[in-house]
């Protein structure tokens, strides 16, 4: 029975990966810092749980003293995490690390990180794994992810796979983009504005599809970098329709045009981008990867979880990444003022 050790196993990617591997006969250990509980269902199904601080020197290697067939890092960020993985690699059969498609840059060097300052990057549609990425460094999210990839692949002596998802979606997220719509529906908003005519496409990546690719690459030799995303890159208007359909709501969607700002002043969802950001997943498909779901199917459980999780609680505490956005996601006063002018 193959054995997987999952770092960040209580986050959205880790939960989905643990569940998928358990379904396919793997023994699974979920490792985390102890800040959030592991879903009880995973424990009932046989997942082992270990709590430790990976930042302590040698901690990861000690946890893996008995070895593992696959060491999966769902939360790696920066070169120091890559070095931790390399320190433990002698005990594992393969390394699988989740990076980010934010590492891609356009010919002017622009990435998603600084789009508000320098303009949104002009990338090919779709973007494949051979497209240039930012230089590794300590400055931004993207440069740190690039440094993670560089150090890992340069130092790995066992099979190693880097995965580059886009807009990750799943139950258990601290950054559930769907909350932008779900909260409006809970609050009884009758009209929901969408910037850029609702045509923005920021490719979604359902955690079930990440999990399926993880299981596939765990048995492969060599090194590789793979994009991972859902079968279809939906527009924001299509995402809105998929979410609204899960509620007893008659909310109307209003497409706003002539918005030159990024982020937009009104109607800016977490998927609202000035230019399409779409990933090419042909490389994964060539290895035999088959998607487990699409966004329209996957969003139902996410909506149900959000309604239940947020009931009577402060969403800013539950979803700290959303709360850290540099603008108010729910400024209804500004929305209403603009919508009134459009009537």
XYZ file of C-alpha atoms in Angstrom:
343
model
C 0.000 0.000 0.000
C 1.647 3.284 -1.077
C 2.218 5.915 1.594
C 1.875 9.705 1.205
C 2.989 12.394 3.650
C 1.133 15.663 2.985
C 2.428 18.987 4.272
C -0.437 21.449 4.678
C -2.824 18.544 4.774
C -5.561 20.523 6.516
C -5.844 23.180 3.783
C -8.060 23.011 0.732
C -5.500 21.276 -1.500
C -4.282 18.971 1.237
C -7.799 17.920 2.245
C -8.760 17.069 -1.326
C -5.502 15.237 -1.967
C -5.755 13.198 1.217
C -9.335 12.247 0.407
C -8.472 11.249 -3.165
C -5.494 9.142 -2.118
C -7.472 7.392 0.614
C -10.124 6.570 -1.976
C -7.424 4.906 -4.079
C -5.919 2.757 -1.367
C -3.094 4.942 -0.118
C -1.980 5.287 3.466
C -1.946 9.001 4.258
C -0.402 11.182 6.934
C -1.690 14.745 7.199
C 0.903 17.123 8.611
C 0.058 20.640 9.777
C 0.886 23.325 12.320
C -2.183 22.775 14.481
C -3.892 26.064 13.696
C -6.983 24.441 12.160
C -8.533 21.024 12.777
C -8.320 18.208 10.264
C -11.767 17.187 8.953
C -13.059 14.365 11.128
C -14.136 12.413 8.052
C -10.518 11.986 6.950
C -9.537 10.637 10.360
C -12.464 8.206 10.333
C -11.326 6.979 6.947
C -7.883 6.184 8.287
C -5.745 9.278 7.786
C -2.967 9.727 10.295
C -2.381 13.217 11.685
C 0.863 14.779 12.886
C 1.310 18.328 14.184
C 4.700 19.984 13.989
C 6.493 23.202 13.030
C 8.327 22.691 9.753
C 10.426 25.791 10.412
C 12.281 24.015 13.203
C 15.613 22.703 11.875
C 15.384 19.017 10.995
C 11.725 18.707 12.008
C 10.499 17.455 8.648
C 13.308 14.940 8.237
C 12.568 13.546 11.707
C 8.876 13.107 10.855
C 9.896 11.175 7.753
C 12.413 8.922 9.461
C 10.369 5.869 8.444
C 10.093 7.045 4.855
C 7.239 7.712 2.431
C 6.498 6.909 -1.178
C 5.465 10.495 -1.873
C 6.137 13.725 0.001
C 3.500 16.236 -1.080
C 3.869 19.892 -0.127
C 0.640 21.825 -0.633
C 1.864 24.977 1.121
C 5.482 25.425 0.050
C 6.526 29.051 -0.304
C 10.055 30.177 -0.954
C 13.514 28.609 -1.209
C 13.726 27.754 2.483
C 10.821 25.322 2.097
C 12.491 23.749 -0.910
C 15.615 23.181 1.188
C 13.536 21.498 3.895
C 12.166 19.109 1.290
C 15.621 18.407 -0.099
C 16.920 17.665 3.407
C 14.277 14.935 3.692
C 14.422 13.549 0.147
C 16.595 10.546 0.975
C 13.607 9.069 2.825
C 11.009 9.485 0.081
C 10.248 8.076 -3.342
C 9.168 11.342 -4.948
C 8.574 15.031 -4.247
C 5.400 16.793 -5.404
C 5.211 20.513 -4.727
C 2.416 23.009 -5.392
C 3.763 26.259 -6.810
C 1.676 28.824 -8.713
C 0.987 29.987 -12.247
C 1.616 33.520 -10.965
C 5.279 32.934 -11.826
C 4.542 33.582 -15.525
C 5.553 37.006 -16.846
C 4.908 38.880 -20.046
C 7.556 40.286 -22.373
C 7.649 43.495 -20.309
C 8.339 41.509 -17.164
C 4.862 42.093 -15.695
C 3.119 39.499 -13.542
C -0.109 39.255 -11.595
C 1.664 40.583 -8.488
C 2.138 44.166 -9.587
C -0.757 44.494 -12.048
C -2.306 47.353 -10.073
C 0.916 49.372 -10.406
C 2.296 48.359 -13.803
C -0.725 47.126 -15.728
C -2.026 43.632 -16.268
C 0.396 41.258 -18.028
C -0.140 40.419 -21.697
C 0.211 36.650 -21.824
C -0.535 34.151 -24.587
C -3.852 32.311 -24.415
C -3.290 29.701 -23.209
C 0.009 29.816 -21.306
C 2.110 26.654 -21.369
C 4.948 25.568 -19.117
C 7.688 26.779 -21.468
C 6.591 30.413 -21.161
C 9.126 32.663 -19.375
C 8.770 33.169 -15.634
C 9.999 35.834 -13.238
C 13.505 35.740 -11.850
C 13.658 33.996 -8.467
C 13.961 36.353 -5.531
C 12.582 37.433 -2.141
C 10.468 40.395 -3.279
C 7.005 39.131 -4.233
C 4.777 36.097 -4.025
C 5.687 35.196 -7.607
C 9.440 35.632 -7.218
C 9.406 33.524 -4.045
C 7.458 30.772 -5.798
C 9.990 30.926 -8.646
C 12.793 30.576 -6.100
C 11.020 27.582 -4.582
C 10.901 25.898 -7.988
C 14.532 26.690 -8.840
C 16.020 25.403 -5.585
C 13.846 22.285 -5.566
C 14.525 21.176 -9.120
C 18.219 22.055 -8.991
C 18.711 19.973 -5.841
C 16.335 17.041 -6.235
C 17.903 13.605 -6.572
C 14.550 11.802 -6.506
C 11.632 12.234 -8.937
C 10.198 15.733 -8.489
C 7.102 17.439 -9.874
C 6.142 21.101 -9.591
C 2.466 21.927 -10.112
C 1.321 25.374 -11.251
C -2.401 25.925 -10.554
C -4.264 29.164 -11.228
C -7.286 30.340 -9.186
C -7.580 27.422 -6.778
C -11.068 26.614 -5.513
C -12.181 24.147 -2.894
C -13.804 23.473 0.453
C -11.665 24.612 3.379
C -10.020 27.552 1.645
C -8.875 30.669 3.493
C -9.228 32.464 0.146
C -12.631 31.337 -1.173
C -13.204 33.644 -4.140
C -16.790 32.402 -4.279
C -17.523 34.368 -1.096
C -17.663 37.541 -3.213
C -20.910 36.251 -4.714
C -22.169 34.101 -1.843
C -22.119 36.938 0.688
C -24.027 39.178 -1.718
C -26.666 36.493 -2.151
C -26.905 35.938 1.616
C -27.245 39.708 2.070
C -30.133 39.778 -0.397
C -28.440 41.885 -3.046
C -30.820 42.112 -5.987
C -28.294 43.424 -8.506
C -24.681 42.273 -8.771
C -22.337 44.365 -10.962
C -19.500 42.760 -12.886
C -16.528 44.756 -14.114
C -15.061 44.333 -17.606
C -18.491 43.314 -18.949
C -18.227 40.079 -16.970
C -15.915 38.712 -19.668
C -12.800 38.266 -17.505
C -11.315 34.785 -17.565
C -9.027 33.817 -14.702
C -8.687 30.056 -15.043
C -10.079 28.143 -12.077
C -8.354 25.082 -10.625
C -10.587 22.768 -8.608
C -8.741 20.981 -5.818
C -10.135 17.622 -6.972
C -8.225 18.044 -10.222
C -5.008 18.897 -8.389
C -5.462 15.754 -6.301
C -5.916 13.568 -9.379
C -2.730 14.912 -10.948
C -0.811 14.419 -7.691
C -1.709 10.728 -7.660
C -0.682 10.326 -11.287
C 2.741 11.946 -10.997
C 3.569 10.181 -7.718
C 4.506 7.077 -9.694
C 6.483 8.809 -12.470
C 10.226 9.071 -12.797
C 12.177 12.219 -13.620
C 11.448 15.903 -13.143
C 8.645 17.994 -14.590
C 6.673 21.216 -14.265
C 2.958 20.946 -15.006
C 0.128 23.444 -15.259
C -3.095 22.287 -13.659
C -6.519 23.875 -14.198
C -10.139 22.987 -14.865
C -11.258 21.723 -18.282
C -12.809 25.067 -19.187
C -11.769 28.633 -18.347
C -15.121 30.201 -17.489
C -15.808 33.907 -17.707
C -16.788 35.786 -14.558
C -20.343 35.983 -15.903
C -20.385 32.189 -16.237
C -18.973 31.779 -12.731
C -21.678 34.126 -11.440
C -24.392 32.057 -13.134
C -22.971 28.822 -11.698
C -22.988 30.222 -8.146
C -26.350 31.992 -8.325
C -27.952 28.781 -9.607
C -27.095 27.155 -6.263
C -29.308 29.621 -4.377
C -32.975 30.499 -4.290
C -32.220 33.918 -5.696
C -33.526 36.155 -8.446
C -30.465 38.403 -8.394
C -29.637 40.066 -11.681
C -26.129 40.473 -13.001
C -25.218 43.808 -14.591
C -22.169 43.941 -16.839
C -20.164 47.152 -16.503
C -18.076 48.299 -19.447
C -15.456 51.010 -20.022
C -13.554 50.214 -16.848
C -9.873 50.977 -17.390
C -8.694 50.515 -13.818
C -7.149 47.426 -12.274
C -8.498 46.552 -9.835
C -11.820 47.974 -11.033
C -13.624 50.497 -8.851
C -16.953 48.593 -8.873
C -17.798 44.988 -9.699
C -14.288 43.703 -9.220
C -14.571 40.044 -8.277
C -11.506 38.022 -7.252
C -11.507 36.658 -10.832
C -11.818 40.059 -12.532
C -8.791 40.531 -14.766
C -8.197 42.904 -17.655
C -6.819 40.214 -19.946
C -7.455 36.457 -20.048
C -5.296 34.292 -17.805
C -5.736 30.765 -19.169
C -3.483 27.751 -18.631
C -2.554 25.080 -21.153
C -2.826 21.652 -19.487
C -1.828 19.586 -22.511
C 1.411 18.466 -20.847
C -0.504 16.902 -17.948
C -2.952 15.287 -20.371
C -0.066 13.753 -22.327
C 0.919 11.867 -19.164
C -2.568 10.401 -18.813
C -4.139 13.025 -16.549
C -7.931 13.193 -16.717
C -9.903 15.877 -14.870
C -12.141 14.684 -12.067
C -14.583 17.582 -12.228
C -15.339 20.954 -13.754
C -16.042 24.247 -12.024
C -19.817 24.144 -12.486
C -19.959 20.819 -10.643
C -17.355 21.637 -8.022
C -18.843 24.967 -6.955
C -21.968 23.457 -5.349
C -20.203 21.930 -2.322
C -18.114 25.085 -1.971
C -21.250 27.246 -1.738
C -22.831 24.909 0.818
C -19.671 24.931 2.907
C -19.424 28.730 2.802
C -23.004 29.224 3.981
C -22.504 26.810 6.859
C -19.007 27.931 7.833
C -19.809 31.649 7.866
C -23.140 31.474 9.683
C -22.941 33.809 12.678
C -19.196 34.317 12.306
C -16.907 37.092 11.134
C -15.889 36.212 7.589
C -12.712 38.273 7.964
C -11.443 35.844 10.569
C -12.489 32.789 8.576
C -11.086 34.000 5.262
C -8.030 36.101 6.098
C -6.646 36.165 2.558
C -9.856 37.746 1.271
C -9.872 40.150 4.215
C -6.368 41.293 3.260
C -7.420 42.532 -0.179
C -6.345 46.185 -0.583
C -9.901 47.320 -1.279
C -13.349 46.734 0.214
C -14.910 43.674 -1.383
C -18.368 44.594 -0.106
C -18.712 48.352 -0.469
C -22.429 48.292 -1.196
C -22.754 52.063 -0.871
C -20.429 52.645 -3.821
C -22.109 49.856 -5.787
C -25.569 51.273 -5.202
C -24.496 54.770 -6.187
C -23.153 53.547 -9.505
C -26.130 51.290 -10.193
C -28.494 54.192 -9.466
C -26.750 56.261 -12.135
C -27.182 53.458 -14.645
C -30.943 53.200 -14.153
